[in-house]
């Protein structure tokens, strides 16, 4: 039987629930008090901040794992353009969330070589016009991350409780998918192992027939779900035709059309909505 997965989306947290976004970090009082100015990567502020790190050494990229928001005053960036380009390039390759540089004794303004490389690599680059205590910024963001993890665990316990109650009360696939759709605030689709739609739950943008939502997405992504969606394993009793295959969910931003809720299975793809 085919395996599957579901992605739960949250505007403050990344799709894996691993941390807050760069945008959210910049909105917290610590960084906001530094009058942040975004010089590169403004379209990538939804990246996840897994952790915060502060440092001033040239080889700092080798000390990072990816997903960090790096705080620095710039003493490790080097004095020559080639060194500055290499510094930013290695950070981008490491996959950090963003580079935040505080202006001051080292830089009154950031060098063009640094800014241009950040733009070329797509690395979010932020300069702070006022001095901020890095320890305060770190504590603030880490507290937000830990609180987010705790809230996510609470939500997971709640959806588990609701699914258990639904099943013990005689509910079936539509009820469970409806709970998952409510939990993720995104549509959820259940297919057979050969890619036929059995059920759908959840609401998407208004304006189109629900069947067209699924067919439009699947028509462009026959082998894998579209960007913004993931599959979850669904027990189905084996690989026979008509058995359950993947259940998958996608972000509303990926949907071209309208809400889809409570589909009934049919012999071919799916019948009209049961609502």
Coordinates of C-alpha atoms in Angstrom, one line a residue, residues 137-264:
X137 CA 16.5 39.2 21.4
X138 CA 17.6 35.6 21.9
X139 CA 15.5 35.0 25.0
X140 CA 12.5 36.6 23.3
X141 CA 12.6 34.5 20.2
X142 CA 13.5 31.2 22.0
X143 CA 10.5 31.8 24.4
X144 CA 8.2 32.2 21.4
X145 CA 9.6 29.0 19.8
X146 CA 9.1 27.0 23.0
X147 CA 5.6 28.4 23.6
X148 CA 4.8 27.5 20.0
X149 CA 5.9 23.9 20.4
X150 CA 3.8 23.6 23.6
X151 CA 0.7 25.1 21.8
X152 CA 1.3 22.6 18.9
X153 CA 1.4 19.7 21.4
X154 CA -1.8 20.9 22.9
X155 CA -3.5 21.1 19.5
X156 CA -2.3 17.6 18.6
X157 CA -3.7 16.2 21.9
X158 CA -7.0 17.9 21.1
X159 CA -7.3 16.5 17.6
X160 CA -6.4 13.1 18.9
X161 CA -9.1 13.3 21.5
X162 CA -11.7 14.5 18.9
X163 CA -10.8 11.7 16.4
X164 CA -11.0 9.1 19.2
X165 CA -14.4 10.3 20.3
X166 CA -15.6 10.4 16.7
X167 CA -14.5 6.8 16.1
X168 CA -15.9 5.5 19.4
X169 CA -19.1 7.2 18.5
X170 CA -19.4 5.3 15.2
X171 CA -18.0 8.0 13.0
X172 CA -16.1 7.2 9.9
X173 CA -13.7 8.6 7.4
X174 CA -15.7 11.9 6.6
X175 CA -15.8 12.8 10.3
X176 CA -12.1 12.2 10.8
X177 CA -11.2 14.1 7.7
X178 CA -13.4 16.9 8.9
X179 CA -11.6 17.1 12.2
X180 CA -8.2 17.1 10.4
X181 CA -9.4 19.9 8.1
X182 CA -10.5 22.0 11.1
X183 CA -7.2 21.3 12.8
X184 CA -5.1 22.4 9.9
X185 CA -7.5 25.0 8.5
X186 CA -6.9 23.5 5.1
X187 CA -8.7 21.1 2.8
X188 CA -7.9 17.3 3.2
X189 CA -8.3 14.7 0.5
X190 CA -8.5 10.9 0.7
X191 CA -7.6 8.9 -2.4
X192 CA -7.5 5.2 -3.3
X193 CA -4.1 3.6 -3.9
X194 CA -4.4 4.3 -7.6
X195 CA -5.1 8.0 -7.2
X196 CA -8.9 8.1 -7.2
X197 CA -10.6 10.6 -5.0
X198 CA -12.8 9.1 -2.2
X199 CA -13.4 11.9 0.2
X200 CA -12.6 15.6 0.7
X201 CA -13.1 17.8 3.7
X202 CA -12.3 21.4 4.5
X203 CA -12.8 24.8 2.9
X204 CA -10.8 26.5 0.1
X205 CA -11.3 29.7 -1.7
X206 CA -14.8 30.4 -2.9
X207 CA -16.0 30.3 -6.5
X208 CA -15.5 26.9 -8.1
X209 CA -16.9 23.4 -8.0
X210 CA -15.2 21.3 -5.3
X211 CA -14.3 18.5 -7.7
X212 CA -12.5 21.0 -9.8
X213 CA -10.3 21.9 -6.9
X214 CA -9.0 18.4 -6.5
X215 CA -8.8 17.7 -10.3
X216 CA -7.0 21.0 -10.9
X217 CA -4.4 20.2 -8.3
X218 CA -4.0 16.6 -9.2
X219 CA -4.0 17.2 -12.9
X220 CA -0.8 19.3 -12.5
X221 CA 0.8 17.0 -10.0
X222 CA 0.0 13.4 -11.0
X223 CA 2.9 11.8 -9.1
X224 CA 3.2 14.0 -6.0
X225 CA 0.9 16.5 -4.3
X226 CA 1.5 20.2 -5.1
X227 CA 3.8 22.4 -3.1
X228 CA 2.3 23.2 0.2
X229 CA 0.9 19.7 0.7
X230 CA 2.2 16.4 2.2
X231 CA 1.0 12.9 2.5
X232 CA 0.1 10.8 5.6
X233 CA 0.0 7.1 6.1
X234 CA -3.6 5.8 6.1
X235 CA -4.2 2.1 7.0
X236 CA -6.3 0.6 4.2
X237 CA -6.1 -3.2 4.6
X238 CA -3.8 -3.9 1.6
X239 CA -3.2 -2.9 -2.0
X240 CA -6.4 -4.1 -3.5
X241 CA -8.3 -1.7 -5.8
X242 CA -10.5 0.7 -3.9
X243 CA -8.5 0.4 -0.7
X244 CA -7.5 3.7 1.0
X245 CA -4.3 5.2 -0.2
X246 CA -2.9 8.6 0.8
X247 CA -4.7 11.3 2.6
X248 CA -3.2 14.7 1.8
X249 CA -3.7 18.3 2.7
X250 CA -2.6 21.5 1.1
X251 CA -2.4 25.1 2.0
X252 CA -5.3 27.3 0.8
X253 CA -2.8 29.4 -1.2
X254 CA -2.3 26.5 -3.5
X255 CA -6.0 26.0 -4.2
X256 CA -7.5 27.5 -7.4
X257 CA -11.1 27.1 -6.3
X258 CA -13.9 26.6 -3.8
X259 CA -14.7 24.7 -0.6
X260 CA -14.9 20.9 -0.7
X261 CA -16.6 19.0 2.2
X262 CA -17.9 15.5 2.8
X263 CA -17.5 13.7 -0.4
X264 CA -19.0 10.2 -0.9

